[in-house]
mmCIF file of N, CA, C and O in Angstrom:
data_model
loop_
_atom_site.group_PDB
_atom_site.id
_atom_site.type_symbol
_atom_site.label_atom_id
_atom_site.label_comp_id
_atom_site.label_asym_id
_atom_site.label_seq_id
_atom_site.Cartn_x
_atom_site.Cartn_y
_atom_site.Cartn_z
ATOM 1 N N MET V 267 -8.862 -12.607 3.790
ATOM 2 C CA MET V 267 -8.305 -12.878 2.486
ATOM 3 C C MET V 267 -7.916 -14.351 2.394
ATOM 4 O O MET V 267 -7.479 -14.938 3.364
ATOM 5 N N ARG V 268 -8.020 -14.880 1.218
ATOM 6 C CA ARG V 268 -7.713 -16.285 1.009
ATOM 7 C C ARG V 268 -6.218 -16.476 0.816
ATOM 8 O O ARG V 268 -5.616 -15.855 -0.034
ATOM 9 N N GLU V 269 -5.624 -17.340 1.626
ATOM 10 C CA GLU V 269 -4.177 -17.559 1.590
ATOM 11 C C GLU V 269 -3.697 -18.022 0.217
ATOM 12 O O GLU V 269 -2.715 -17.528 -0.284
ATOM 13 N N SER V 270 -4.398 -18.961 -0.396
ATOM 14 C CA SER V 270 -3.913 -19.503 -1.669
ATOM 15 C C SER V 270 -3.865 -18.444 -2.762
ATOM 16 O O SER V 270 -3.016 -18.495 -3.632
ATOM 17 N N VAL V 271 -4.743 -17.491 -2.707
ATOM 18 C CA VAL V 271 -4.776 -16.446 -3.716
ATOM 19 C C VAL V 271 -3.671 -15.429 -3.472
ATOM 20 O O VAL V 271 -3.120 -14.841 -4.387
ATOM 21 N N LEU V 272 -3.296 -15.225 -2.225
ATOM 22 C CA LEU V 272 -2.292 -14.236 -1.895
ATOM 23 C C LEU V 272 -0.864 -14.723 -2.091
ATOM 24 O O LEU V 272 0.058 -13.933 -2.119
ATOM 25 N N GLU V 273 -0.678 -16.016 -2.203
ATOM 26 C CA GLU V 273 0.667 -16.548 -2.375
ATOM 27 C C GLU V 273 1.344 -15.912 -3.581
ATOM 28 O O GLU V 273 0.707 -15.568 -4.557
ATOM 29 N N THR V 274 2.651 -15.781 -3.495
ATOM 30 C CA THR V 274 3.423 -15.231 -4.602
ATOM 31 C C THR V 274 4.102 -16.357 -5.356
ATOM 32 O O THR V 274 4.688 -17.247 -4.759
ATOM 33 N N ASP V 275 4.038 -16.297 -6.667
ATOM 34 C CA ASP V 275 4.731 -17.247 -7.514
ATOM 35 C C ASP V 275 6.222 -16.917 -7.453
ATOM 36 O O ASP V 275 6.636 -15.833 -7.855
ATOM 37 N N ILE V 276 7.026 -17.828 -6.963
ATOM 38 C CA ILE V 276 8.455 -17.585 -6.760
ATOM 39 C C ILE V 276 9.174 -17.278 -8.071
ATOM 40 O O ILE V 276 10.081 -16.460 -8.114
ATOM 41 N N THR V 277 8.753 -17.873 -9.162
ATOM 42 C CA THR V 277 9.458 -17.683 -10.432
ATOM 43 C C THR V 277 9.183 -16.325 -11.066
ATOM 44 O O THR V 277 10.033 -15.777 -11.739
ATOM 45 N N THR V 278 7.984 -15.766 -10.838
ATOM 46 C CA THR V 278 7.649 -14.501 -11.481
ATOM 47 C C THR V 278 7.506 -13.347 -10.501
ATOM 48 O O THR V 278 7.514 -12.193 -10.910
ATOM 49 N N GLY V 279 7.329 -13.656 -9.217
ATOM 50 C CA GLY V 279 7.110 -12.607 -8.236
ATOM 51 C C GLY V 279 5.689 -12.064 -8.271
ATOM 52 O O GLY V 279 5.360 -11.107 -7.589
ATOM 53 N N GLN V 280 4.830 -12.654 -9.067
ATOM 54 C CA GLN V 280 3.448 -12.191 -9.207
ATOM 55 C C GLN V 280 2.542 -12.922 -8.235
ATOM 56 O O GLN V 280 2.690 -14.115 -8.009
ATOM 57 N N GLY V 281 1.595 -12.201 -7.669
ATOM 58 C CA GLY V 281 0.617 -12.817 -6.790
ATOM 59 C C GLY V 281 -0.313 -13.713 -7.585
ATOM 60 O O GLY V 281 -0.721 -13.367 -8.693
ATOM 61 N N LYS V 282 -0.648 -14.860 -7.025
ATOM 62 C CA LYS V 282 -1.564 -15.774 -7.703
ATOM 63 C C LYS V 282 -2.962 -15.184 -7.820
ATOM 64 O O LYS V 282 -3.747 -15.602 -8.654
ATOM 65 N N TRP V 283 -3.256 -14.163 -6.991
ATOM 66 C CA TRP V 283 -4.563 -13.516 -7.067
ATOM 67 C C TRP V 283 -4.812 -12.947 -8.458
ATOM 68 O O TRP V 283 -5.950 -12.874 -8.904
ATOM 69 N N ARG V 284 -3.763 -12.562 -9.152
ATOM 70 C CA ARG V 284 -3.926 -11.969 -10.488
ATOM 71 C C ARG V 284 -4.598 -12.926 -11.462
ATOM 72 O O ARG V 284 -5.270 -12.481 -12.383
ATOM 73 N N GLU V 285 -4.414 -14.216 -11.257
ATOM 74 C CA GLU V 285 -5.012 -15.213 -12.146
ATOM 75 C C GLU V 285 -6.534 -15.209 -12.067
ATOM 76 O O GLU V 285 -7.204 -15.694 -12.964
ATOM 77 N N GLU V 286 -7.076 -14.666 -10.976
ATOM 78 C CA GLU V 286 -8.522 -14.638 -10.780
ATOM 79 C C GLU V 286 -9.123 -13.255 -11.009
ATOM 80 O O GLU V 286 -10.315 -13.045 -10.812
ATOM 81 N N ALA V 287 -8.322 -12.298 -11.412
ATOM 82 C CA ALA V 287 -8.776 -10.918 -11.560
ATOM 83 C C ALA V 287 -9.783 -10.760 -12.693
ATOM 84 O O ALA V 287 -9.612 -11.324 -13.772
ATOM 85 N N ALA V 288 -10.816 -9.972 -12.441
ATOM 86 C CA ALA V 288 -11.853 -9.709 -13.451
ATOM 87 C C ALA V 288 -11.273 -8.967 -14.651
ATOM 88 O O ALA V 288 -11.798 -9.062 -15.752
ATOM 89 N N CYS V 289 -10.178 -8.239 -14.446
ATOM 90 C CA CYS V 289 -9.581 -7.434 -15.512
ATOM 91 C C CYS V 289 -8.577 -8.206 -16.359
ATOM 92 O O CYS V 289 -8.009 -7.652 -17.302
ATOM 93 N N LEU V 290 -8.378 -9.461 -16.056
ATOM 94 C CA LEU V 290 -7.335 -10.258 -16.694
ATOM 95 C C LEU V 290 -7.338 -10.153 -18.216
ATOM 96 O O LEU V 290 -6.289 -10.069 -18.839
ATOM 97 N N HIS V 291 -8.501 -10.113 -18.806
ATOM 98 C CA HIS V 291 -8.577 -10.089 -20.270
ATOM 99 C C HIS V 291 -9.050 -8.737 -20.816
ATOM 100 O O HIS V 291 -9.382 -8.635 -21.990
ATOM 101 N N CYS V 292 -9.032 -7.721 -19.967
ATOM 102 C CA CYS V 292 -9.391 -6.360 -20.392
ATOM 103 C C CYS V 292 -8.154 -5.650 -20.928
ATOM 104 O O CYS V 292 -7.030 -5.979 -20.562
ATOM 105 N N SER V 293 -8.374 -4.647 -21.730
ATOM 106 C CA SER V 293 -7.278 -3.827 -22.226
ATOM 107 C C SER V 293 -6.688 -3.011 -21.086
ATOM 108 O O SER V 293 -7.413 -2.432 -20.271
ATOM 109 N N ALA V 294 -5.372 -2.942 -21.029
ATOM 110 C CA ALA V 294 -4.685 -2.149 -20.004
ATOM 111 C C ALA V 294 -5.046 -0.670 -20.123
ATOM 112 O O ALA V 294 -5.043 0.054 -19.121
ATOM 113 N N ILE V 295 -5.404 -0.226 -21.307
ATOM 114 C CA ILE V 295 -5.773 1.177 -21.509
ATOM 115 C C ILE V 295 -6.961 1.556 -20.637
ATOM 116 O O ILE V 295 -7.034 2.675 -20.131
ATOM 117 N N LEU V 296 -7.880 0.625 -20.415
ATOM 118 C CA LEU V 296 -9.034 0.891 -19.575
ATOM 119 C C LEU V 296 -8.598 1.297 -18.165
ATOM 120 O O LEU V 296 -9.180 2.183 -17.552
ATOM 121 N N PHE V 297 -7.559 0.684 -17.650
ATOM 122 C CA PHE V 297 -7.120 0.910 -16.275
ATOM 123 C C PHE V 297 -5.999 1.937 -16.154
ATOM 124 O O PHE V 297 -5.806 2.508 -15.084
ATOM 125 N N PHE V 298 -5.279 2.177 -17.237
ATOM 126 C CA PHE V 298 -4.121 3.072 -17.166
ATOM 127 C C PHE V 298 -4.179 4.247 -18.140
ATOM 128 O O PHE V 298 -3.321 5.123 -18.088
ATOM 129 N N GLY V 299 -5.146 4.262 -19.027
ATOM 130 C CA GLY V 299 -5.246 5.350 -19.995
ATOM 131 C C GLY V 299 -4.284 5.158 -21.154
ATOM 132 O O GLY V 299 -3.399 4.308 -21.121
ATOM 133 N N GLY V 300 -4.471 5.982 -22.158
ATOM 134 C CA GLY V 300 -3.634 5.878 -23.345
ATOM 135 C C GLY V 300 -2.422 6.785 -23.294
ATOM 136 O O GLY V 300 -1.309 6.381 -23.569
ATOM 137 N N ASP V 301 -2.657 8.039 -22.908
ATOM 138 C CA ASP V 301 -1.557 8.997 -22.813
ATOM 139 C C ASP V 301 -1.975 10.163 -21.932
ATOM 140 O O ASP V 301 -3.118 10.260 -21.501
ATOM 141 N N ASP V 302 -1.051 11.069 -21.702
ATOM 142 C CA ASP V 302 -1.298 12.196 -20.804
ATOM 143 C C ASP V 302 -2.223 13.249 -21.394
ATOM 144 O O ASP V 302 -2.674 14.139 -20.675
ATOM 145 N N SER V 303 -2.496 13.169 -22.684
ATOM 146 C CA SER V 303 -3.351 14.174 -23.313
ATOM 147 C C SER V 303 -4.828 13.798 -23.277
ATOM 148 O O SER V 303 -5.656 14.493 -23.861
ATOM 149 N N GLU V 304 -5.165 12.747 -22.571
ATOM 150 C CA GLU V 304 -6.552 12.298 -22.473
ATOM 151 C C GLU V 304 -7.405 13.408 -21.832
ATOM 152 O O GLU V 304 -7.084 13.877 -20.741
ATOM 153 N N PRO V 305 -8.481 13.826 -22.503
ATOM 154 C CA PRO V 305 -9.350 14.845 -21.921
ATOM 155 C C PRO V 305 -9.934 14.375 -20.580
ATOM 156 O O PRO V 305 -10.201 13.180 -20.392
ATOM 157 N N GLN V 306 -10.111 15.294 -19.660
ATOM 158 C CA GLN V 306 -10.558 14.956 -18.306
ATOM 159 C C GLN V 306 -11.889 14.209 -18.308
ATOM 160 O O GLN V 306 -12.056 13.246 -17.557
ATOM 161 N N ALA V 307 -12.822 14.613 -19.139
ATOM 162 C CA ALA V 307 -14.127 13.945 -19.197
ATOM 163 C C ALA V 307 -13.977 12.498 -19.662
ATOM 164 O O ALA V 307 -14.630 11.597 -19.127
ATOM 165 N N GLU V 308 -13.113 12.274 -20.647
ATOM 166 C CA GLU V 308 -12.873 10.903 -21.118
ATOM 167 C C GLU V 308 -12.197 10.078 -20.032
ATOM 168 O O GLU V 308 -12.512 8.903 -19.850
ATOM 169 N N ARG V 309 -11.262 10.690 -19.321
ATOM 170 C CA ARG V 309 -10.570 9.980 -18.248
ATOM 171 C C ARG V 309 -11.559 9.548 -17.173
ATOM 172 O O ARG V 309 -11.526 8.404 -16.718
ATOM 173 N N ARG V 310 -12.441 10.454 -16.768
ATOM 174 C CA ARG V 310 -13.434 10.098 -15.745
ATOM 175 C C ARG V 310 -14.313 8.949 -16.216
ATOM 176 O O ARG V 310 -14.589 8.021 -15.457
ATOM 177 N N GLY V 311 -14.754 9.001 -17.458
ATOM 178 C CA GLY V 311 -15.586 7.933 -17.996
ATOM 179 C C GLY V 311 -14.854 6.602 -18.037
ATOM 180 O O GLY V 311 -15.409 5.558 -17.680
ATOM 181 N N ARG V 312 -13.598 6.641 -18.477
ATOM 182 C CA ARG V 312 -12.791 5.417 -18.540
ATOM 183 C C ARG V 312 -12.577 4.859 -17.139
ATOM 184 O O ARG V 312 -12.696 3.651 -16.906
ATOM 185 N N GLU V 313 -12.258 5.733 -16.182
ATOM 186 C CA GLU V 313 -12.033 5.279 -14.811
ATOM 187 C C GLU V 313 -13.298 4.675 -14.203
ATOM 188 O O GLU V 313 -13.227 3.667 -13.503
ATOM 189 N N GLU V 314 -14.452 5.264 -14.489
ATOM 190 C CA GLU V 314 -15.714 4.709 -13.977
ATOM 191 C C GLU V 314 -15.974 3.326 -14.564
ATOM 192 O O GLU V 314 -16.449 2.428 -13.872
ATOM 193 N N GLU V 315 -15.671 3.170 -15.844
ATOM 194 C CA GLU V 315 -15.842 1.853 -16.473
ATOM 195 C C GLU V 315 -14.897 0.831 -15.837
ATOM 196 O O GLU V 315 -15.289 -0.299 -15.541
ATOM 197 N N ALA V 316 -13.657 1.221 -15.596
ATOM 198 C CA ALA V 316 -12.693 0.325 -14.943
ATOM 199 C C ALA V 316 -13.168 -0.040 -13.543
ATOM 200 O O ALA V 316 -13.077 -1.204 -13.127
ATOM 201 N N LYS V 317 -13.706 0.931 -12.828
ATOM 202 C CA LYS V 317 -14.208 0.675 -11.475
ATOM 203 C C LYS V 317 -15.379 -0.301 -11.484
ATOM 204 O O LYS V 317 -15.541 -1.090 -10.545
ATOM 205 N N ARG V 318 -16.182 -0.279 -12.545
ATOM 206 C CA ARG V 318 -17.286 -1.244 -12.660
ATOM 207 C C ARG V 318 -16.742 -2.662 -12.807
ATOM 208 O O ARG V 318 -17.303 -3.612 -12.259
ATOM 209 N N VAL V 319 -15.651 -2.800 -13.545
ATOM 210 C CA VAL V 319 -15.018 -4.124 -13.671
ATOM 211 C C VAL V 319 -14.526 -4.568 -12.291
ATOM 212 O O VAL V 319 -14.754 -5.692 -11.859
ATOM 213 N N CYS V 320 -13.880 -3.661 -11.586
ATOM 214 C CA CYS V 320 -13.347 -3.976 -10.255
ATOM 215 C C CYS V 320 -14.451 -4.339 -9.267
ATOM 216 O O CYS V 320 -14.249 -5.178 -8.388
ATOM 217 N N ALA V 321 -15.601 -3.691 -9.391
ATOM 218 C CA ALA V 321 -16.690 -3.887 -8.437
ATOM 219 C C ALA V 321 -17.154 -5.338 -8.364
ATOM 220 O O ALA V 321 -17.600 -5.796 -7.306
ATOM 221 N N CYS V 322 -17.028 -6.072 -9.461
ATOM 222 C CA CYS V 322 -17.486 -7.467 -9.460
ATOM 223 C C CYS V 322 -16.317 -8.451 -9.329
ATOM 224 O O CYS V 322 -16.503 -9.653 -9.471
ATOM 225 N N CYS V 323 -15.137 -7.949 -9.041
ATOM 226 C CA CYS V 323 -13.943 -8.798 -9.003
ATOM 227 C C CYS V 323 -13.802 -9.517 -7.661
ATOM 228 O O CYS V 323 -13.902 -8.890 -6.606
ATOM 229 N N VAL V 324 -13.518 -10.812 -7.718
ATOM 230 C CA VAL V 324 -13.392 -11.610 -6.493
ATOM 231 C C VAL V 324 -12.079 -11.360 -5.758
ATOM 232 O O VAL V 324 -11.941 -11.744 -4.602
ATOM 233 N N VAL V 325 -11.110 -10.729 -6.415
ATOM 234 C CA VAL V 325 -9.819 -10.453 -5.761
ATOM 235 C C VAL V 325 -9.558 -8.945 -5.659
ATOM 236 O O VAL V 325 -8.416 -8.506 -5.589
ATOM 237 N N ARG V 326 -10.624 -8.194 -5.594
ATOM 238 C CA ARG V 326 -10.501 -6.729 -5.520
ATOM 239 C C ARG V 326 -9.662 -6.292 -4.316
ATOM 240 O O ARG V 326 -8.789 -5.435 -4.442
ATOM 241 N N GLU V 327 -9.914 -6.864 -3.160
ATOM 242 C CA GLU V 327 -9.184 -6.470 -1.950
ATOM 243 C C GLU V 327 -7.703 -6.828 -2.055
ATOM 244 O O GLU V 327 -6.847 -6.038 -1.673
ATOM 245 N N GLU V 328 -7.392 -7.989 -2.600
ATOM 246 C CA GLU V 328 -5.995 -8.380 -2.779
ATOM 247 C C GLU V 328 -5.285 -7.420 -3.728
ATOM 248 O O GLU V 328 -4.135 -7.030 -3.496
ATOM 249 N N CYS V 329 -5.969 -7.031 -4.790
ATOM 250 C CA CYS V 329 -5.427 -6.098 -5.769
ATOM 251 C C CYS V 329 -5.143 -4.748 -5.105
ATOM 252 O O CYS V 329 -4.062 -4.169 -5.280
ATOM 253 N N LEU V 330 -6.106 -4.260 -4.340
ATOM 254 C CA LEU V 330 -5.922 -2.985 -3.660
ATOM 255 C C LEU V 330 -4.767 -3.053 -2.667
ATOM 256 O O LEU V 330 -3.931 -2.146 -2.613
ATOM 257 N N GLN V 331 -4.688 -4.121 -1.903
ATOM 258 C CA GLN V 331 -3.596 -4.258 -0.937
ATOM 259 C C GLN V 331 -2.238 -4.308 -1.629
ATOM 260 O O GLN V 331 -1.263 -3.742 -1.146
ATOM 261 N N PHE V 332 -2.175 -4.970 -2.774
ATOM 262 C CA PHE V 332 -0.941 -5.007 -3.553
ATOM 263 C C PHE V 332 -0.550 -3.594 -3.974
ATOM 264 O O PHE V 332 0.591 -3.177 -3.813
ATOM 265 N N ALA V 333 -1.515 -2.852 -4.522
ATOM 266 C CA ALA V 333 -1.239 -1.491 -4.997
ATOM 267 C C ALA V 333 -0.800 -0.579 -3.855
ATOM 268 O O ALA V 333 0.110 0.233 -4.023
ATOM 269 N N LEU V 334 -1.416 -0.720 -2.701
ATOM 270 C CA LEU V 334 -1.036 0.101 -1.550
ATOM 271 C C LEU V 334 0.353 -0.277 -1.047
ATOM 272 O O LEU V 334 1.171 0.595 -0.752
ATOM 273 N N SER V 335 0.627 -1.567 -0.974
ATOM 274 C CA SER V 335 1.919 -2.004 -0.429
ATOM 275 C C SER V 335 3.089 -1.706 -1.361
ATOM 276 O O SER V 335 4.211 -1.494 -0.905
ATOM 277 N N THR V 336 2.826 -1.657 -2.659
ATOM 278 C CA THR V 336 3.894 -1.369 -3.625
ATOM 279 C C THR V 336 3.884 0.089 -4.071
ATOM 280 O O THR V 336 4.698 0.478 -4.908
ATOM 281 N N ARG V 337 2.949 0.861 -3.524
ATOM 282 C CA ARG V 337 2.841 2.289 -3.848
ATOM 283 C C ARG V 337 2.663 2.518 -5.356
ATOM 284 O O ARG V 337 3.303 3.381 -5.948
ATOM 285 N N GLU V 338 1.780 1.709 -5.952
ATOM 286 C CA GLU V 338 1.475 1.887 -7.379
ATOM 287 C C GLU V 338 1.021 3.320 -7.609
ATOM 288 O O GLU V 338 0.091 3.788 -6.966
ATOM 289 N N SER V 339 1.685 4.012 -8.504
ATOM 290 C CA SER V 339 1.386 5.425 -8.685
ATOM 291 C C SER V 339 0.526 5.734 -9.903
ATOM 292 O O SER V 339 0.203 6.898 -10.156
ATOM 293 N N TYR V 340 0.140 4.726 -10.656
ATOM 294 C CA TYR V 340 -0.688 4.938 -11.841
ATOM 295 C C TYR V 340 -1.794 3.907 -11.914
ATOM 296 O O TYR V 340 -1.630 2.781 -11.467
ATOM 297 N N GLY V 341 -2.904 4.308 -12.501
ATOM 298 C CA GLY V 341 -3.955 3.373 -12.851
ATOM 299 C C GLY V 341 -4.968 3.072 -11.759
ATOM 300 O O GLY V 341 -4.869 3.539 -10.636
ATOM 301 N N ILE V 342 -5.951 2.291 -12.163
ATOM 302 C CA ILE V 342 -6.997 1.817 -11.267
ATOM 303 C C ILE V 342 -6.562 0.457 -10.734
ATOM 304 O O ILE V 342 -6.274 -0.459 -11.498
ATOM 305 N N TRP V 343 -6.490 0.337 -9.434
ATOM 306 C CA TRP V 343 -6.137 -0.915 -8.758
ATOM 307 C C TRP V 343 -7.138 -1.130 -7.629
ATOM 308 O O TRP V 343 -7.364 -0.226 -6.829
ATOM 309 N N GLY V 344 -7.747 -2.285 -7.579
ATOM 310 C CA GLY V 344 -8.705 -2.559 -6.515
ATOM 311 C C GLY V 344 -9.875 -1.595 -6.505
ATOM 312 O O GLY V 344 -10.488 -1.352 -5.475
ATOM 313 N N GLY V 345 -10.182 -1.028 -7.648
ATOM 314 C CA GLY V 345 -11.305 -0.122 -7.765
ATOM 315 C C GLY V 345 -11.027 1.313 -7.370
ATOM 316 O O GLY V 345 -11.951 2.115 -7.288
ATOM 317 N N LEU V 346 -9.763 1.651 -7.122
ATOM 318 C CA LEU V 346 -9.422 3.010 -6.716
ATOM 319 C C LEU V 346 -8.386 3.629 -7.646
ATOM 320 O O LEU V 346 -7.495 2.938 -8.139
ATOM 321 N N THR V 347 -8.498 4.932 -7.831
ATOM 322 C CA THR V 347 -7.518 5.671 -8.619
ATOM 323 C C THR V 347 -6.274 5.923 -7.776
ATOM 324 O O THR V 347 -6.277 5.713 -6.555
ATOM 325 N N GLU V 348 -5.226 6.426 -8.416
ATOM 326 C CA GLU V 348 -4.001 6.751 -7.688
ATOM 327 C C GLU V 348 -4.248 7.822 -6.621
ATOM 328 O O GLU V 348 -3.680 7.768 -5.529
ATOM 329 N N ILE V 349 -5.117 8.769 -6.905
ATOM 330 C CA ILE V 349 -5.434 9.819 -5.928
ATOM 331 C C ILE V 349 -6.162 9.222 -4.723
ATOM 332 O O ILE V 349 -5.860 9.554 -3.572
ATOM 333 N N GLU V 350 -7.099 8.336 -4.982
ATOM 334 C CA GLU V 350 -7.837 7.694 -3.890
ATOM 335 C C GLU V 350 -6.921 6.816 -3.038
ATOM 336 O O GLU V 350 -7.045 6.786 -1.812
ATOM 337 N N ARG V 351 -5.978 6.144 -3.690
ATOM 338 C CA ARG V 351 -5.029 5.307 -2.929
ATOM 339 C C ARG V 351 -4.088 6.167 -2.089
ATOM 340 O O ARG V 351 -3.781 5.828 -0.945
ATOM 341 N N ARG V 352 -3.622 7.282 -2.652
ATOM 342 C CA ARG V 352 -2.747 8.186 -1.874
ATOM 343 C C ARG V 352 -3.461 8.697 -0.640
ATOM 344 O O ARG V 352 -2.857 8.836 0.424
ATOM 345 N N SER V 353 -4.745 8.960 -0.752
ATOM 346 C CA SER V 353 -5.534 9.421 0.386
ATOM 347 C C SER V 353 -5.559 8.361 1.489
ATOM 348 O O SER V 353 -5.397 8.679 2.671
ATOM 349 N N ILE V 354 -5.733 7.120 1.107
ATOM 350 C CA ILE V 354 -5.719 6.024 2.085
ATOM 351 C C ILE V 354 -4.359 5.949 2.766
ATOM 352 O O ILE V 354 -4.271 5.820 3.993
ATOM 353 N N LEU V 355 -3.297 6.032 1.995
ATOM 354 C CA LEU V 355 -1.951 5.947 2.566
ATOM 355 C C LEU V 355 -1.671 7.107 3.516
ATOM 356 O O LEU V 355 -1.052 6.912 4.567
ATOM 357 N N ARG V 356 -2.133 8.293 3.170
ATOM 358 C CA ARG V 356 -1.951 9.449 4.066
ATOM 359 C C ARG V 356 -2.678 9.226 5.386
ATOM 360 O O ARG V 356 -2.157 9.508 6.459
ATOM 361 N N LYS V 357 -3.901 8.719 5.307
ATOM 362 C CA LYS V 357 -4.693 8.458 6.524
ATOM 363 C C LYS V 357 -4.050 7.390 7.391
ATOM 364 O O LYS V 357 -4.119 7.455 8.614
ATOM 365 N N GLN V 358 -3.394 6.417 6.771
ATOM 366 C CA GLN V 358 -2.727 5.357 7.521
ATOM 367 C C GLN V 358 -1.523 5.887 8.280
ATOM 368 O O GLN V 358 -1.146 5.355 9.309
ATOM 369 N N ARG V 359 -0.901 6.948 7.791
ATOM 370 C CA ARG V 359 0.284 7.528 8.435
ATOM 371 C C ARG V 359 -0.065 8.435 9.594
ATOM 372 O O ARG V 359 0.769 8.685 10.452
ATOM 373 N N VAL V 360 -1.277 8.967 9.607
ATOM 374 C CA VAL V 360 -1.677 9.897 10.669
ATOM 375 C C VAL V 360 -1.893 9.116 11.957
ATOM 376 O O VAL V 360 -2.625 8.133 11.969
ATOM 377 N N PRO V 361 -1.231 9.553 13.068
ATOM 378 C CA PRO V 361 -1.376 8.833 14.349
ATOM 379 C C PRO V 361 -2.749 8.928 14.932
ATOM 380 O O PRO V 361 -3.527 9.735 14.722
#
């Protein structure tokens, strides 16, 4: 990982990697959904579209590491859903 991208801005607490994110100008709805009543088929389609954005992102790994370290419980981060991230965290805990 690139050190300069991982640095945290002291004034905002935000990682500088966010400035390079492919999703920077995308609607948050794409990554987090609109509401809990979203039909499952629409959710899958939206998540796949968000994952396509992540797939070409130069800071995808930094984004994923941020989401894992902060235990982000909603949305697509680093190309993974909350369920996929929880699976990674569970595997990391197993000796």
